[in-house]
Amino acid sequence: MMQYTVSKAAVKKATARLGLSKAQAQNVLPKYAQGASFVWSLESTNGSQSVYDNPREQVRLVIAENGTILDVFPADYALQSPQALSDDVLQTLKEATRNALIAERDAVHRKWCEIEVDFHANSYEIAKVRLALTDAADDEQVELNRKLAQLCPENKRLHNERSALRKERTEIERALVPYI
């Protein structure tokens, strides 16, 4: 049986479109995927993403070939099948989705850049303190060690924050692939 993971974007969309809480979405979406059947492959991704329907739960899922659930829709959502919409409407929906994903990606990237600058500034301060420690007298070492003890946890927090933002940006970029 295939093991499914749920992307952050899919959790957000499940909360907005299906009215689930974040915890419910994390637990329920893999179950929906287990009972889903293949509908079509997204052509723009060379088959790396496909659309699946779960008629019992009345949901449609977009799942990457690695088992990551990327998107979720109610079954009566406007994009039930590419043939159900006119080319103009389909193109408009794709462009609107693409523009929204690009805006979200750019906002996340900006946050990541700000954190990246803070991280490197903090790393520079740590390096300066460590350099000062090499030539410091015993009474100065206590103060420098105290300062180092404050800077290091902050550096770890900034590192974790920038890593999370990088992962989020990557997920958004993957969701953007079908619309490019």
mmCIF file of C-alpha atoms in Angstrom:
data_model
loop_
_atom_site.group_PDB
_atom_site.id
_atom_site.type_symbol
_atom_site.label_atom_id
_atom_site.label_comp_id
_atom_site.label_asym_id
_atom_site.label_seq_id
_atom_site.Cartn_x
_atom_site.Cartn_y
_atom_site.Cartn_z
ATOM 1 C CA MET A 1 0.000 0.000 0.000
ATOM 2 C CA MET A 2 1.363 3.419 -0.978
ATOM 3 C CA GLN A 3 2.371 5.739 1.877
ATOM 4 C CA TYR A 4 1.212 9.302 1.272
ATOM 5 C CA THR A 5 2.572 12.539 2.700
ATOM 6 C CA VAL A 6 0.684 15.815 2.794
ATOM 7 C CA SER A 7 2.235 19.111 1.661
ATOM 8 C CA LYS A 8 1.644 22.297 3.628
ATOM 9 C CA ALA A 9 -0.130 23.768 0.604
ATOM 10 C CA ALA A 10 -2.552 20.812 0.540
ATOM 11 C CA VAL A 11 -3.301 21.274 4.245
ATOM 12 C CA LYS A 12 -4.050 24.976 3.689
ATOM 13 C CA LYS A 13 -6.282 24.182 0.726
ATOM 14 C CA ALA A 14 -8.097 21.424 2.618
ATOM 15 C CA THR A 15 -8.846 23.827 5.457
ATOM 16 C CA ALA A 16 -10.138 26.460 3.034
ATOM 17 C CA ARG A 17 -11.983 24.222 0.559
ATOM 18 C CA LEU A 18 -13.174 21.320 2.694
ATOM 19 C CA GLY A 19 -13.540 23.019 6.076
ATOM 20 C CA LEU A 20 -11.095 20.688 7.821
ATOM 21 C CA SER A 21 -8.772 21.701 10.635
ATOM 22 C CA LYS A 22 -5.019 21.406 10.033
ATOM 23 C CA ALA A 23 -4.788 18.275 12.192
ATOM 24 C CA GLN A 24 -7.776 16.693 10.458
ATOM 25 C CA ALA A 25 -6.301 17.471 7.031
ATOM 26 C CA GLN A 26 -2.962 15.843 7.960
ATOM 27 C CA ASN A 27 -4.770 12.669 9.039
ATOM 28 C CA VAL A 28 -7.658 12.497 6.561
ATOM 29 C CA LEU A 29 -5.983 13.373 3.240
ATOM 30 C CA PRO A 30 -3.791 10.213 3.144
ATOM 31 C CA LYS A 31 -6.942 8.143 3.799
ATOM 32 C CA TYR A 32 -8.714 9.939 0.943
ATOM 33 C CA ALA A 33 -5.741 9.151 -1.305
ATOM 34 C CA GLN A 34 -5.845 5.448 -0.333
ATOM 35 C CA GLY A 35 -9.417 5.172 -1.625
ATOM 36 C CA ALA A 36 -8.889 7.319 -4.707
ATOM 37 C CA SER A 37 -8.697 6.162 -8.311
ATOM 38 C CA PHE A 38 -6.604 7.607 -11.148
ATOM 39 C CA VAL A 39 -8.391 10.137 -13.394
ATOM 40 C CA TRP A 40 -5.721 11.764 -15.566
ATOM 41 C CA SER A 41 -2.077 12.746 -15.622
ATOM 42 C CA LEU A 42 -1.157 16.427 -15.638
ATOM 43 C CA GLU A 43 0.444 16.862 -19.042
ATOM 44 C CA SER A 44 2.683 19.786 -18.143
ATOM 45 C CA THR A 45 4.558 17.728 -15.532
ATOM 46 C CA ASN A 46 5.554 14.773 -17.758
ATOM 47 C CA GLY A 47 3.317 12.509 -15.715
ATOM 48 C CA SER A 48 5.016 13.319 -12.411
ATOM 49 C CA GLN A 49 1.705 14.570 -11.023
ATOM 50 C CA SER A 50 -1.708 13.010 -11.486
ATOM 51 C CA VAL A 51 -5.297 13.719 -10.558
ATOM 52 C CA TYR A 52 -7.194 11.156 -8.470
ATOM 53 C CA ASP A 53 -10.860 10.998 -7.451
ATOM 54 C CA ASN A 54 -12.320 9.537 -4.288
ATOM 55 C CA PRO A 55 -16.050 9.226 -5.117
ATOM 56 C CA ARG A 56 -17.008 8.004 -1.643
ATOM 57 C CA GLU A 57 -15.574 11.129 0.018
ATOM 58 C CA GLN A 58 -16.376 13.304 -3.035
ATOM 59 C CA VAL A 59 -12.913 14.838 -3.282
ATOM 60 C CA ARG A 60 -10.333 15.227 -6.053
ATOM 61 C CA LEU A 61 -6.608 15.072 -5.227
ATOM 62 C CA VAL A 62 -3.454 16.079 -7.082
ATOM 63 C CA ILE A 63 -0.702 13.655 -6.090
ATOM 64 C CA ALA A 64 2.960 13.676 -7.096
ATOM 65 C CA GLU A 65 4.523 10.388 -8.175
ATOM 66 C CA ASN A 66 6.529 10.312 -4.912
ATOM 67 C CA GLY A 67 3.244 10.083 -2.970
ATOM 68 C CA THR A 68 2.999 13.706 -1.826
ATOM 69 C CA ILE A 69 -0.531 15.098 -1.846
ATOM 70 C CA LEU A 70 -0.156 18.535 -3.435
ATOM 71 C CA ASP A 71 -3.732 19.755 -3.777
ATOM 72 C CA VAL A 72 -7.299 18.828 -2.866
ATOM 73 C CA PHE A 73 -10.687 19.937 -4.236
ATOM 74 C CA PRO A 74 -14.297 19.100 -3.488
ATOM 75 C CA ALA A 75 -15.711 16.894 -6.262
ATOM 76 C CA ASP A 76 -18.019 19.663 -7.493
ATOM 77 C CA TYR A 77 -15.150 22.143 -7.855
ATOM 78 C CA ALA A 78 -14.993 24.070 -11.145
ATOM 79 C CA LEU A 79 -12.057 22.053 -12.499
ATOM 80 C CA GLN A 80 -13.826 18.692 -12.513
ATOM 81 C CA SER A 81 -12.238 17.786 -15.820
ATOM 82 C CA PRO A 82 -10.308 19.754 -18.408
ATOM 83 C CA GLN A 83 -13.001 18.942 -20.989
ATOM 84 C CA ALA A 84 -15.820 20.409 -18.848
ATOM 85 C CA LEU A 85 -14.586 23.983 -19.295
ATOM 86 C CA SER A 86 -14.092 26.098 -22.370
ATOM 87 C CA ASP A 87 -10.503 26.823 -23.357
ATOM 88 C CA ASP A 88 -10.868 30.495 -22.399
ATOM 89 C CA VAL A 89 -12.196 29.720 -18.928
ATOM 90 C CA LEU A 90 -9.575 27.030 -18.367
ATOM 91 C CA GLN A 91 -6.799 29.396 -19.460
ATOM 92 C CA THR A 92 -8.123 32.155 -17.189
ATOM 93 C CA LEU A 93 -8.237 29.790 -14.204
ATOM 94 C CA LYS A 94 -4.723 28.566 -14.925
ATOM 95 C CA GLU A 95 -3.396 32.130 -15.198
ATOM 96 C CA ALA A 96 -5.121 33.229 -11.991
ATOM 97 C CA THR A 97 -3.763 30.195 -10.153
ATOM 98 C CA ARG A 98 -0.282 30.736 -11.574
ATOM 99 C CA ASN A 99 -0.276 34.416 -10.590
ATOM 100 C CA ALA A 100 -1.454 33.613 -7.058
ATOM 101 C CA LEU A 101 1.230 30.941 -6.646
ATOM 102 C CA ILE A 102 3.917 33.288 -7.983
ATOM 103 C CA ALA A 103 2.826 36.017 -5.545
ATOM 104 C CA GLU A 104 2.874 33.549 -2.646
ATOM 105 C CA ARG A 105 6.296 32.209 -3.713
ATOM 106 C CA ASP A 106 7.702 35.740 -3.944
ATOM 107 C CA ALA A 107 6.369 36.655 -0.484
ATOM 108 C CA VAL A 108 7.935 33.535 1.043
ATOM 109 C CA HIS A 109 11.188 34.219 -0.809
ATOM 110 C CA ARG A 110 11.276 37.778 0.569
ATOM 111 C CA LYS A 111 10.800 36.479 4.126
ATOM 112 C CA TRP A 112 13.553 33.914 3.502
ATOM 113 C CA CYS A 113 15.927 36.661 2.270
ATOM 114 C CA GLU A 114 15.280 38.752 5.396
ATOM 115 C CA ILE A 115 15.957 35.774 7.668
ATOM 116 C CA GLU A 116 19.053 34.892 5.612
ATOM 117 C CA VAL A 117 20.494 38.391 6.201
ATOM 118 C CA ASP A 118 19.749 38.166 9.941
ATOM 119 C CA PHE A 119 21.325 34.697 10.102
ATOM 120 C CA HIS A 120 24.541 35.830 8.445
ATOM 121 C CA ALA A 121 24.742 38.991 10.569
ATOM 122 C CA ASN A 122 24.358 36.847 13.684
ATOM 123 C CA SER A 123 26.983 34.379 12.390
ATOM 124 C CA TYR A 124 29.341 37.326 11.857
ATOM 125 C CA GLU A 125 28.816 38.439 15.466
ATOM 126 C CA ILE A 126 29.538 34.905 16.692
ATOM 127 C CA ALA A 127 32.761 34.832 14.672
ATOM 128 C CA LYS A 128 33.824 38.212 16.112
ATOM 129 C CA VAL A 129 33.187 37.008 19.674
ATOM 130 C CA ARG A 130 35.103 33.780 19.080
ATOM 131 C CA LEU A 131 38.017 35.742 17.659
ATOM 132 C CA ALA A 132 37.977 38.058 20.691
ATOM 133 C CA LEU A 133 37.975 34.984 22.957
ATOM 134 C CA THR A 134 41.369 33.887 21.629
ATOM 135 C CA ASP A 135 43.121 36.987 23.006
ATOM 136 C CA ALA A 136 40.875 37.770 25.980
ATOM 137 C CA ALA A 137 41.973 37.826 29.599
ATOM 138 C CA ASP A 138 40.213 35.563 32.103
ATOM 139 C CA ASP A 139 37.786 38.246 33.301
ATOM 140 C CA GLU A 140 36.875 39.177 29.682
ATOM 141 C CA GLN A 141 36.343 35.526 28.727
ATOM 142 C CA VAL A 142 33.412 35.213 31.131
ATOM 143 C CA GLU A 143 31.610 38.143 29.496
ATOM 144 C CA LEU A 144 32.417 36.917 25.973
ATOM 145 C CA ASN A 145 31.194 33.401 26.806
ATOM 146 C CA ARG A 146 27.955 34.878 28.137
ATOM 147 C CA LYS A 147 27.492 36.835 24.910
ATOM 148 C CA LEU A 148 28.272 33.711 22.872
ATOM 149 C CA ALA A 149 25.679 31.770 24.901
ATOM 150 C CA GLN A 150 23.066 34.339 23.822
ATOM 151 C CA LEU A 151 24.069 34.435 20.151
ATOM 152 C CA CYS A 152 24.254 30.679 19.466
ATOM 153 C CA PRO A 153 20.610 29.783 20.286
ATOM 154 C CA GLU A 154 19.471 32.772 18.229
ATOM 155 C CA ASN A 155 21.573 31.489 15.332
ATOM 156 C CA LYS A 156 19.966 28.049 15.605
ATOM 157 C CA ARG A 157 16.478 29.594 15.640
ATOM 158 C CA LEU A 158 17.273 31.656 12.553
ATOM 159 C CA HIS A 159 18.697 28.583 10.799
ATOM 160 C CA ASN A 160 15.560 26.549 11.519
ATOM 161 C CA GLU A 161 13.337 29.412 10.373
ATOM 162 C CA ARG A 162 15.179 29.845 7.077
ATOM 163 C CA SER A 163 15.128 26.075 6.476
ATOM 164 C CA ALA A 164 11.350 25.989 6.986
ATOM 165 C CA LEU A 165 10.896 28.916 4.599
ATOM 166 C CA ARG A 166 13.099 27.229 1.994
ATOM 167 C CA LYS A 167 10.972 24.066 2.214
ATOM 168 C CA GLU A 168 7.780 26.096 1.914
ATOM 169 C CA ARG A 169 9.135 27.911 -1.146
ATOM 170 C CA THR A 170 10.084 24.585 -2.736
ATOM 171 C CA GLU A 171 6.567 23.223 -2.169
ATOM 172 C CA ILE A 172 5.051 26.313 -3.764
ATOM 173 C CA GLU A 173 7.410 26.014 -6.730
ATOM 174 C CA ARG A 174 6.392 22.373 -7.181
ATOM 175 C CA ALA A 175 2.728 23.367 -7.091
ATOM 176 C CA LEU A 176 3.503 26.024 -9.700
ATOM 177 C CA VAL A 177 4.970 23.542 -12.221
ATOM 178 C CA PRO A 178 1.649 22.550 -13.847
ATOM 179 C CA TYR A 179 0.799 26.196 -14.512
ATOM 180 C CA ILE A 180 4.030 27.203 -16.241
#
